[in-house]
Short mmCIF file of C-alpha atoms in Angstrom, two decimals:
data_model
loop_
_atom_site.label_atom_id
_atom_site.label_comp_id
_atom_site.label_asym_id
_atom_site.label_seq_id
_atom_site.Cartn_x
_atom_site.Cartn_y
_atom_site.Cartn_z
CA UNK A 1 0.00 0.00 0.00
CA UNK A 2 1.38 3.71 -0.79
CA UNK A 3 1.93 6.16 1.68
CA UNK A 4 -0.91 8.50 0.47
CA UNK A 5 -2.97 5.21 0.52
CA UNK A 6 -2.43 4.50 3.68
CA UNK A 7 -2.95 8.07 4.98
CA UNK A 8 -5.92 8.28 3.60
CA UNK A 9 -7.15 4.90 4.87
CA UNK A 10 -5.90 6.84 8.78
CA UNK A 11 -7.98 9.99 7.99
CA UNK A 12 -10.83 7.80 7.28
CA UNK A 13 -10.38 5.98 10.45
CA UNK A 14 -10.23 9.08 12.70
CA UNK A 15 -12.93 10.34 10.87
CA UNK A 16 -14.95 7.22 11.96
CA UNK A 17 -13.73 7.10 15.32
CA UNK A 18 -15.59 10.29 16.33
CA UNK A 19 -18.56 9.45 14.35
CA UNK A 20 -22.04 8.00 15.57
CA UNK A 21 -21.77 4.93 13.90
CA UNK A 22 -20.62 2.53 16.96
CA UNK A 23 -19.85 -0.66 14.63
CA UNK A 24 -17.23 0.62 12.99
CA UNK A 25 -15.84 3.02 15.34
CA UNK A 26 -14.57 0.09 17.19
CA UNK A 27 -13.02 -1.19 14.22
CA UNK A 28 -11.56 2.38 13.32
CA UNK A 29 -10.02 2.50 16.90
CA UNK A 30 -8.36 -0.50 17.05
CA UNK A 31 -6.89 0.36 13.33
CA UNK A 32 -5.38 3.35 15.04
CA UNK A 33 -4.05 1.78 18.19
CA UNK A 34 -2.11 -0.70 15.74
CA UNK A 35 -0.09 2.15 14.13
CA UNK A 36 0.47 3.42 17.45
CA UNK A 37 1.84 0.38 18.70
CA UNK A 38 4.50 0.21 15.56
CA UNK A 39 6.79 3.16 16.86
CA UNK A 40 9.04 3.30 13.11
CA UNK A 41 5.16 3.37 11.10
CA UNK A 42 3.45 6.12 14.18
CA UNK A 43 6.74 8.96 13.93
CA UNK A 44 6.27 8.35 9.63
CA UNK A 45 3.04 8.32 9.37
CA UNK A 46 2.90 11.88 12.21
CA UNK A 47 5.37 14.07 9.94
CA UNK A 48 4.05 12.87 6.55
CA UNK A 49 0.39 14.08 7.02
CA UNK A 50 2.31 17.59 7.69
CA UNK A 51 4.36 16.75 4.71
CA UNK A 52 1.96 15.94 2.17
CA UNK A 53 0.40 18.71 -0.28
CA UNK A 54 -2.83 17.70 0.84
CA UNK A 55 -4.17 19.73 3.95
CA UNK A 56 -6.02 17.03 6.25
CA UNK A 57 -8.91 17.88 8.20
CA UNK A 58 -7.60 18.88 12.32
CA UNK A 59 -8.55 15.93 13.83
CA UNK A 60 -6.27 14.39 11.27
CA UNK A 61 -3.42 16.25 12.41
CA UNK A 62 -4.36 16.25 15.95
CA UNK A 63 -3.89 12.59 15.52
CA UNK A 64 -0.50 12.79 13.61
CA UNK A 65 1.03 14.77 16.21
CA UNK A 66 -0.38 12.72 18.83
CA UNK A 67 1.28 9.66 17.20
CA UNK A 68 4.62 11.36 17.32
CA UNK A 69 4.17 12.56 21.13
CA UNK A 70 3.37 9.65 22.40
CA UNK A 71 6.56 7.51 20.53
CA UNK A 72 8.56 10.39 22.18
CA UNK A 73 6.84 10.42 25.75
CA UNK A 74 6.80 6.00 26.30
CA UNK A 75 9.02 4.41 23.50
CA UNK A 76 11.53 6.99 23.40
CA UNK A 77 14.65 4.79 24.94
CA UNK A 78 13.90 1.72 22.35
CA UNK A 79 13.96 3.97 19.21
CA UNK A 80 17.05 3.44 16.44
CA UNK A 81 19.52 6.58 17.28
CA UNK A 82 18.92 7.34 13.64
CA UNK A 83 15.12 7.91 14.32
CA UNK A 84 15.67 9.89 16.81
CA UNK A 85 17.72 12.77 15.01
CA UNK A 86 14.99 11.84 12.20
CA UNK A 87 12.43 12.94 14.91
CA UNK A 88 14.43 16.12 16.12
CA UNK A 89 15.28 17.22 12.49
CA UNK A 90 11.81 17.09 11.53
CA UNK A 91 10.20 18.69 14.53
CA UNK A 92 12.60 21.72 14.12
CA UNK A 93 11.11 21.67 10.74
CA UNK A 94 7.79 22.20 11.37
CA UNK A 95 9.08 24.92 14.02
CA UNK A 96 10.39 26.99 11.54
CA UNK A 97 7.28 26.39 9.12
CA UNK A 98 9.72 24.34 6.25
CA UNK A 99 7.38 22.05 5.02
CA UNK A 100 10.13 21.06 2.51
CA UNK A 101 11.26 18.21 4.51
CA UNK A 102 14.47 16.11 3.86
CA UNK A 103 15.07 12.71 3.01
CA UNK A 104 16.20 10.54 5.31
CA UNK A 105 19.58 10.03 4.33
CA UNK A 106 20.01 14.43 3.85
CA UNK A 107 18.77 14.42 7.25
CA UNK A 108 21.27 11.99 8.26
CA UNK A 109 24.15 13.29 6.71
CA UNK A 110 22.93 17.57 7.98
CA UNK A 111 23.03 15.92 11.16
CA UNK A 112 26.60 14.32 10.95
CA UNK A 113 27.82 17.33 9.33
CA UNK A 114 26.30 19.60 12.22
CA UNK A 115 27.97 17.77 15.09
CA UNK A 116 31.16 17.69 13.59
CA UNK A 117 31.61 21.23 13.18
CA UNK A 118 29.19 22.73 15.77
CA UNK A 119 30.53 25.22 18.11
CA UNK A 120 28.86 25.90 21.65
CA UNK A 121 27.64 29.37 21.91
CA UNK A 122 27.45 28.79 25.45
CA UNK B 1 -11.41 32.64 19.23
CA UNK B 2 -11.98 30.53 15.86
CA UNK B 3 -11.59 26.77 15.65
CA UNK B 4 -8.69 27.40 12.99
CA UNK B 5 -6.91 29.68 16.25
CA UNK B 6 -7.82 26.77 18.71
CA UNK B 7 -5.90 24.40 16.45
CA UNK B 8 -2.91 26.23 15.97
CA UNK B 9 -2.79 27.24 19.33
CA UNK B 10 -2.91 23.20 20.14
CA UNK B 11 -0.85 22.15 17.55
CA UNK B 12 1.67 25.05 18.73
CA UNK B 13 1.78 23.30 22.23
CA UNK B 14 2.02 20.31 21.37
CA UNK B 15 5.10 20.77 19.46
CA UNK B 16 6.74 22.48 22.17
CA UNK B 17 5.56 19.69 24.48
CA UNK B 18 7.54 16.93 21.81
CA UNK B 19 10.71 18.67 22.21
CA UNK B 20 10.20 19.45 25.75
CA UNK B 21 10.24 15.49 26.20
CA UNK B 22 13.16 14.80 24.23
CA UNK B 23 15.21 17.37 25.98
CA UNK B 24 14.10 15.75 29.47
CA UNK B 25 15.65 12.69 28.20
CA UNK B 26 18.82 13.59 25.76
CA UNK B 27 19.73 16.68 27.39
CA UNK B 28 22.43 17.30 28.39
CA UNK B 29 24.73 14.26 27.42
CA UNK B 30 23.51 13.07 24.58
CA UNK B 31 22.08 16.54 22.98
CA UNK B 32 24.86 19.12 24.08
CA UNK B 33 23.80 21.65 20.99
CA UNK B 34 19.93 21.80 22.20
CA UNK B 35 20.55 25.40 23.93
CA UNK B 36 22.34 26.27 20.96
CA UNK B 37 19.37 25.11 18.80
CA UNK B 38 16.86 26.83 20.92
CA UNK B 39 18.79 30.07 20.55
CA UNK B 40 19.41 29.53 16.79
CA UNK B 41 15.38 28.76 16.44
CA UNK B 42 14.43 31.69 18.04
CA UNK B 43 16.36 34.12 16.30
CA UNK B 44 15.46 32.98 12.83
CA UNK B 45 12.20 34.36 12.66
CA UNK B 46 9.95 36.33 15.52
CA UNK B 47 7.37 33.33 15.15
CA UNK B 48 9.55 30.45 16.27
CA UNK B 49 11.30 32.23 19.52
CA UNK B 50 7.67 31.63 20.58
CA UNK B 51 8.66 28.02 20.76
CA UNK B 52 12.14 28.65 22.23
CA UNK B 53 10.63 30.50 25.06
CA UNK B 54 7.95 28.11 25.75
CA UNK B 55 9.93 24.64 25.50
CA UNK B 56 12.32 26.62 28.55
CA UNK B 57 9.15 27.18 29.85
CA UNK B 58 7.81 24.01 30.34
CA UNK B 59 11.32 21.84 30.78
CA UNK B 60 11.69 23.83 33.81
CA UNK B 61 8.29 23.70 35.26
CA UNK B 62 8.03 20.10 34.48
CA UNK B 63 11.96 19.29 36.17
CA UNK B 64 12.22 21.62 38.84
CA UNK B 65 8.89 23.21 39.77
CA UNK B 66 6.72 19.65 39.06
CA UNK B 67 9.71 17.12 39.67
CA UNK B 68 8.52 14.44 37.03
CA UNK B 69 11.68 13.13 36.48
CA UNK B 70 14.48 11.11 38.51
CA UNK B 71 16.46 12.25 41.22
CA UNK B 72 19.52 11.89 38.91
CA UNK B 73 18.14 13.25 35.58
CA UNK B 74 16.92 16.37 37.71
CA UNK B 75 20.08 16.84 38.86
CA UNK B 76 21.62 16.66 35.66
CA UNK B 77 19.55 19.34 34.26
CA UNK B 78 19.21 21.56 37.16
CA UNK B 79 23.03 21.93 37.31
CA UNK B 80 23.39 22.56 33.86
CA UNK B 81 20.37 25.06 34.10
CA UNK B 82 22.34 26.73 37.06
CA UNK B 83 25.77 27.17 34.67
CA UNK B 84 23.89 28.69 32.00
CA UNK B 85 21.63 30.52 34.44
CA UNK B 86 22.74 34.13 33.30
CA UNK B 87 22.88 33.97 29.50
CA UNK B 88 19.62 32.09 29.63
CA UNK B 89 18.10 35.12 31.73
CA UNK B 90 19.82 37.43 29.30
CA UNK B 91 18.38 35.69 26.56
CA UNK B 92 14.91 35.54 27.49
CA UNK B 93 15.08 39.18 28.52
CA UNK B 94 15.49 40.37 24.76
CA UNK B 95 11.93 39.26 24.34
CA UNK B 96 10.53 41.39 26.56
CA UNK B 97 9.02 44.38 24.32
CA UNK B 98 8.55 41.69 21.53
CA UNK B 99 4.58 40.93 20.40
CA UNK B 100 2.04 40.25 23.25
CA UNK B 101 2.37 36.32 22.66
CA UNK B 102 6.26 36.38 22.86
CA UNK B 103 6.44 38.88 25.73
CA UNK B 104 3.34 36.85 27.86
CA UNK B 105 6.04 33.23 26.83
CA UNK B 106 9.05 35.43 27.92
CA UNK B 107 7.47 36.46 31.12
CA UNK B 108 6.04 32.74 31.48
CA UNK B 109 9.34 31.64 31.17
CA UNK B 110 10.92 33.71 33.55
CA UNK B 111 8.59 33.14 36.07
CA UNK B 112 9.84 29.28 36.02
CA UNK B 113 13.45 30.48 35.96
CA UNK B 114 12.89 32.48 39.08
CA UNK B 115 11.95 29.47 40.95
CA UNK B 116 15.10 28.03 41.46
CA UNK B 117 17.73 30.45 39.69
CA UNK B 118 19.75 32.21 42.28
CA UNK B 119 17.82 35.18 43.16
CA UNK B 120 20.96 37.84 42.19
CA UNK B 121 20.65 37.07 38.81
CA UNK B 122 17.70 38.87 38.06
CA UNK B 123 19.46 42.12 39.79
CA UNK B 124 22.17 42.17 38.06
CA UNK B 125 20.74 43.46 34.61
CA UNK B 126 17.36 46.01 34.47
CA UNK B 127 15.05 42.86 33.97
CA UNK B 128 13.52 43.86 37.37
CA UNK B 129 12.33 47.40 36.39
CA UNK B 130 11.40 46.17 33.34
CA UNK B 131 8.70 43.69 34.55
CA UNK B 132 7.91 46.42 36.61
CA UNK B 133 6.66 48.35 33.88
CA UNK B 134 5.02 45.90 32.30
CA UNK B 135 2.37 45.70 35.15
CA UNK B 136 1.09 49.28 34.10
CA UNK B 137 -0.37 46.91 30.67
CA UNK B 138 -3.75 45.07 30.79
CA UNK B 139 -2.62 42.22 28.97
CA UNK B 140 1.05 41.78 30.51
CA UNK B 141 0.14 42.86 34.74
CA UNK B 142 -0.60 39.68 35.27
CA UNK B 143 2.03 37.54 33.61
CA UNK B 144 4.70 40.05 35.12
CA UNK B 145 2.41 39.73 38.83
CA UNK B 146 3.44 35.89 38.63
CA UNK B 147 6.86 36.69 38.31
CA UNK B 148 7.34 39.13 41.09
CA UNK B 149 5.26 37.08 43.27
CA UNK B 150 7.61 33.79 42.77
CA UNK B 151 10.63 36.03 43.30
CA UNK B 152 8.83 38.10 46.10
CA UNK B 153 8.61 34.83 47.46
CA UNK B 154 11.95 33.42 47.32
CA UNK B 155 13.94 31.75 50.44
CA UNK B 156 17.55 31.30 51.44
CA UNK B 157 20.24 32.40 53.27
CA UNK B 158 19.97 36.45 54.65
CA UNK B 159 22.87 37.48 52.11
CA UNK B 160 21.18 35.96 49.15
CA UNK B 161 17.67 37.73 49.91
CA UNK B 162 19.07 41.06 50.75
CA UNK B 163 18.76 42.02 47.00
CA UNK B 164 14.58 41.69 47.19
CA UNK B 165 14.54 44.70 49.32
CA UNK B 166 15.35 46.81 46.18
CA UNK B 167 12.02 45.46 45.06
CA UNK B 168 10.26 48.46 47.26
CA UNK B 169 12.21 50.99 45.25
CA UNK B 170 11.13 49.48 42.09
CA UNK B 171 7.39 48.82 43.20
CA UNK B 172 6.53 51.90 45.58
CA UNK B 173 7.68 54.79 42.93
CA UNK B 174 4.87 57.79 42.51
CA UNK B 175 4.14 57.40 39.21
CA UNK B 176 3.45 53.55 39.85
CA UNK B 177 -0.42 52.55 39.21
CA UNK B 178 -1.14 49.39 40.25
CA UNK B 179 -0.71 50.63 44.03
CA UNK B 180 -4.15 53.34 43.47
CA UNK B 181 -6.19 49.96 42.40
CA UNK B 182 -7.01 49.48 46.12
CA UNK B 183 -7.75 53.37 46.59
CA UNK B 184 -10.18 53.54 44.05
CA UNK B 185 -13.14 51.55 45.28
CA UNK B 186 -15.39 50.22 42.80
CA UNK B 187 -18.78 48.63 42.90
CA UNK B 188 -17.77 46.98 39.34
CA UNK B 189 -15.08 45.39 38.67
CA UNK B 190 -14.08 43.62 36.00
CA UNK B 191 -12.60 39.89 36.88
CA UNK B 192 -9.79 40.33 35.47
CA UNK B 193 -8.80 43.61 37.60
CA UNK B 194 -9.60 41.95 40.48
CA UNK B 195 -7.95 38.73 39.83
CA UNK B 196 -4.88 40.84 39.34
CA UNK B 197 -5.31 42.63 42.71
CA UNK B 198 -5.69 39.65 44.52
CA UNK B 199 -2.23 38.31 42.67
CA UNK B 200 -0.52 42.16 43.37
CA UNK B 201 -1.73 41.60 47.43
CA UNK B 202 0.30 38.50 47.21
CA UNK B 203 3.73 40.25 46.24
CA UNK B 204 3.13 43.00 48.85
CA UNK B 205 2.64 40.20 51.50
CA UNK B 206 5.51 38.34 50.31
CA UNK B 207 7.33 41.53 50.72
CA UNK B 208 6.32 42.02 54.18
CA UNK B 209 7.48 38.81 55.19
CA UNK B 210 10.99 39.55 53.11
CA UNK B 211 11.46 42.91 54.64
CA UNK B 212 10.43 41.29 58.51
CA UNK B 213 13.06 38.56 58.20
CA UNK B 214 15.82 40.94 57.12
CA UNK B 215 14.88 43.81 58.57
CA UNK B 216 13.90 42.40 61.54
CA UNK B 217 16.44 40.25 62.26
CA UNK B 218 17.06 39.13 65.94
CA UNK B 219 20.70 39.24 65.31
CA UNK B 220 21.20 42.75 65.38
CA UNK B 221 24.30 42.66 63.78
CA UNK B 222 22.16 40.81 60.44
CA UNK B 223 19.74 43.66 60.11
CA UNK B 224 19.30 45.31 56.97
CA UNK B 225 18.19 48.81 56.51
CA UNK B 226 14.60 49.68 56.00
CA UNK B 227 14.29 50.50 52.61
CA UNK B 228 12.95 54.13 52.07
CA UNK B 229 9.84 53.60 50.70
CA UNK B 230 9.11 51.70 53.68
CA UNK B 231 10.17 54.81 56.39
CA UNK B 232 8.74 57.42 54.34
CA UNK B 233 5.17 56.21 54.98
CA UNK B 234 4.33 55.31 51.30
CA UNK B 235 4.27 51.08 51.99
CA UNK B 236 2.15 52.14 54.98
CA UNK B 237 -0.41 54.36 53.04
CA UNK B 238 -0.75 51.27 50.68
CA UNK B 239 -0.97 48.46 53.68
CA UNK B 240 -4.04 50.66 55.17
CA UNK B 241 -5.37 50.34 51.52
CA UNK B 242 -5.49 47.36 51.77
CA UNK B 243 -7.05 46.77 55.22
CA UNK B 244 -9.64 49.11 54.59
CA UNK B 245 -10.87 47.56 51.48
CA UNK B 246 -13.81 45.62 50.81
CA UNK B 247 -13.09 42.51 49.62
CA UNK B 248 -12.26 40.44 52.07
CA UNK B 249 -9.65 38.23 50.26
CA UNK B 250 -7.68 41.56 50.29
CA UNK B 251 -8.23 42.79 53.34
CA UNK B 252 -7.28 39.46 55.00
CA UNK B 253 -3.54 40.15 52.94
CA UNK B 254 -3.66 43.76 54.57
CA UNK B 255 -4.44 42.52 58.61
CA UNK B 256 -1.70 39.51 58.14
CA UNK B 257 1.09 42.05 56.73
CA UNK B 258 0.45 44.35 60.18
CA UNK B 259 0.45 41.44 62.55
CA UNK B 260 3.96 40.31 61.02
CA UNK B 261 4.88 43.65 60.91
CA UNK B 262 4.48 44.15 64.55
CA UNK B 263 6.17 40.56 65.73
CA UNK B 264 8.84 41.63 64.16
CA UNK B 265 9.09 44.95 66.18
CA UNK B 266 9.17 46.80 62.94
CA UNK B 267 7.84 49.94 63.84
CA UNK B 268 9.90 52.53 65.74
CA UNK B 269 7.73 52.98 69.50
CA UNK B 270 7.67 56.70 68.07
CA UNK B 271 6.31 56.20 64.97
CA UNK B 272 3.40 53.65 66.77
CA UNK B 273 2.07 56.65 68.77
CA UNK B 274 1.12 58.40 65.17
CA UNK B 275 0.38 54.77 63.19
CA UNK B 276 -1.97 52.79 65.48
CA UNK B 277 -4.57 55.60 65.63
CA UNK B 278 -4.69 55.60 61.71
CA UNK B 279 -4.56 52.09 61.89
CA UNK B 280 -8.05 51.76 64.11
CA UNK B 281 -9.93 54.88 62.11
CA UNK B 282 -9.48 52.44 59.23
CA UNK B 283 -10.57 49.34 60.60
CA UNK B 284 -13.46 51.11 61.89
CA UNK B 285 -15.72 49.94 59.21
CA UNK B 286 -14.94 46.36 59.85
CA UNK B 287 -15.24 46.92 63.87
CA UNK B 288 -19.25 48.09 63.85
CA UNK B 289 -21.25 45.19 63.63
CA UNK B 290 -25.38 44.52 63.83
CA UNK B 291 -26.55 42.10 65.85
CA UNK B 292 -27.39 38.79 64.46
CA UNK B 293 -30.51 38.49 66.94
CA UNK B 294 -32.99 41.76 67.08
CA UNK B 295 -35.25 42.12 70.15
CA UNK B 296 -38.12 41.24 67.91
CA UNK B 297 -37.02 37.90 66.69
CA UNK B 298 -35.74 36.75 70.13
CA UNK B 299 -39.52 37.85 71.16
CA UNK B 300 -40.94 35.64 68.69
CA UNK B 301 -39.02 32.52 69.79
#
């Protein structure tokens, strides 16, 4: 399945999960709460709704960022060190409003590059 | 507000909170550059040193002030926060005449800083006055009220509290307004105006307390000077404000400050001879009571 696919298939999921229609908001929830439990899939899946040129509805988002907090907040210590600058470059990114994000081997090497000729300005 | 405002204002916070968490767990050892960063983000464009403040902000009050973290990580950040203490102060003090948002996260942030930051930090630069001004401004008093009151507020040894005593100089001048808000007794008043009198009342009473443990030292040899907007009469003018008014929440702030005040043999025997009898014409109001029980009613029983 493509990324945009399966973003799509997550706003319509969130979408149910606040609806009225109980049968399927179950389903829709436990959808949800498997991409949360997949920490790699929840912190891809939180920057590239921000990433993508379509604008998702707020709940979306809500969601996406939620996904990303909560990787941080409980699965923090068993993340790859490369996801975790991933995660840092990125958030900086949507600090400073660049939705242009880079790939993942750019970010890796800005990152690299940084550290080895940062200076402390304290 | 609109919903579109509600969201950003969320998704705002919640970005700050995602870095806030990393830095409680990478920084400082394994993310040495994340002051650096915060600096770098916040002077790249007035929007993002929103999020610098505010992720200072919130490490601090969720480390020091809230303690949600280990023993040993909050001593790892603590002492770090400590080194930097200064050039973080400075830093967060440039951001003080920026837009409302930025100056209410700059004030926010100091506020947390002042918790735990040695207190001569924030006397060595004109941050002080500064925050004083800023209570003359609806939407900043009360922002810059927090911070005075935390600082107001502060303990430690006698030689690191000495410095709050310049706070009278700073709070009591002629031209400062927020001291007439308890002289000019209103029927209506807006929420707001009172909730920040009731936060003001706090920093006076702090005060007191300040100026009885220095001033009033039992060791003679410890005792500070009364500062002079304390002998010249203007503090008491302001304390018989605030006894005489209305509200009771005040008021209360007003009777405590004269009982400590008198333990700790403040007042000159002199000067009591001209201050009591002031003191009683303005609790008169308070001192007249009706009777709960007319002659009628207890007839009727």
């Amino acid at each position: 399945m493509s990324n945009f696919e399966t973003l799509q298939q997550i706003e319509s999921a969130v979408l149910i999960s606040v609806s009225g229609d109980v049968s399927r908001r179950q389903q829709a929830f436990e959808y949800l709460e498997q991409i949360k439990s997949n920490p790699t899939q929840s912190i891809s899946i939180g920057f590239e709704v921000f990433q993508s040129n379509r604008t998702f509805d707020p709940l979306v988002k809500h969601f996406a960022l939620q996904l990303i907090e909560e990787t941080i907040k409980y699965k923090w210590t068993s993340l790859e060190p490369t996801l975790k600058v991933f995660i840092k470059e990125h958030l900086w990114s949507l600090m400073t409003e660049n939705q242009t994000l880079p790939t993942h081997l750019k970010t890796l090497v800005t990152f690299v590059h940084r550290n080895r000729f940062e200076y402390f300005l304290f | 507000m609109s919903i579109a405002t509600d969201s950003n204002i969320f998704f705002f916070r919640i970005l700050v909170r995602c870095v806030c968490e990393i830095g409680k767990r990478e920084w400082p050892q394994q993310w040495p550059s994340f002051l650096n960063e915060l600096v770098t983000l916040a002077t790249s464009n007035p929007k993002s040193s929103e999020y610098s403040l505010l992720i200072l902000a919130y490490l601090v009050e969720d480390v020091i002030v809230l303690q949600t973290l280990t023993a040993v990580r909050k001593r790892d950040i603590q002492t770090t926060l400590l080194q930097h203490g200064q050039e973080l102060v400075d830093f967060i003090e440039k951001f003080l005449d920026s837009s409302t948002t930025t100056t209410s996260s700059a004030l926010y942030a100091l506020t947390m800083f002042a918790t735990f930051l040695p207190i001569e930090i924030f006397f060595t630069t004109k941050i002080i006055q500064r925050i004083v001004v800023l209570l003359q401004f609806d939407q900043h008093r009360m922002k810059a009220a927090e911070f005075l009151s935390v600082i107001a507020d502060r303990r430690g040894k006698h030689e690191e509290r000495l410095g709050l005593l310049e706070l009278f100089s700073y709070l009591f001048q002629p031209t400062s307004p927020q001291n007439d808000l308890f002289s000019s007794i209103q029927q209506r008043q807006t929420s707001d105006t009172y909730d920040f009198m009731k936060q003001y009342a706090m920093i006076l009473a702090a005060l007191t307390e300040q100026l009885c443990y220095l001033c009033g030292n039992e060791d003679t040899q410890k005792r500070a000077t009364l500062p002079s907007n304390f002998t010249n009469g203007t503090f008491f003018q302001i304390l018989l404000r605030l006894m005489q008014h209305p509200s009771i929440y005040i008021s209360l702030f007003g009777y405590q400050m004269w009982l400590q005040l008198h333990r700790a043999n403040i007042f000159q025997a002199n000067d009591l001879k001209t201050i009591v009898p002031l003191v009683l014409q303005a609790l008169c109001h308070s001192l007249v009571k009706l009777p709960f029980k007319t002659k009628e009613n207890d007839r009727g029983q």
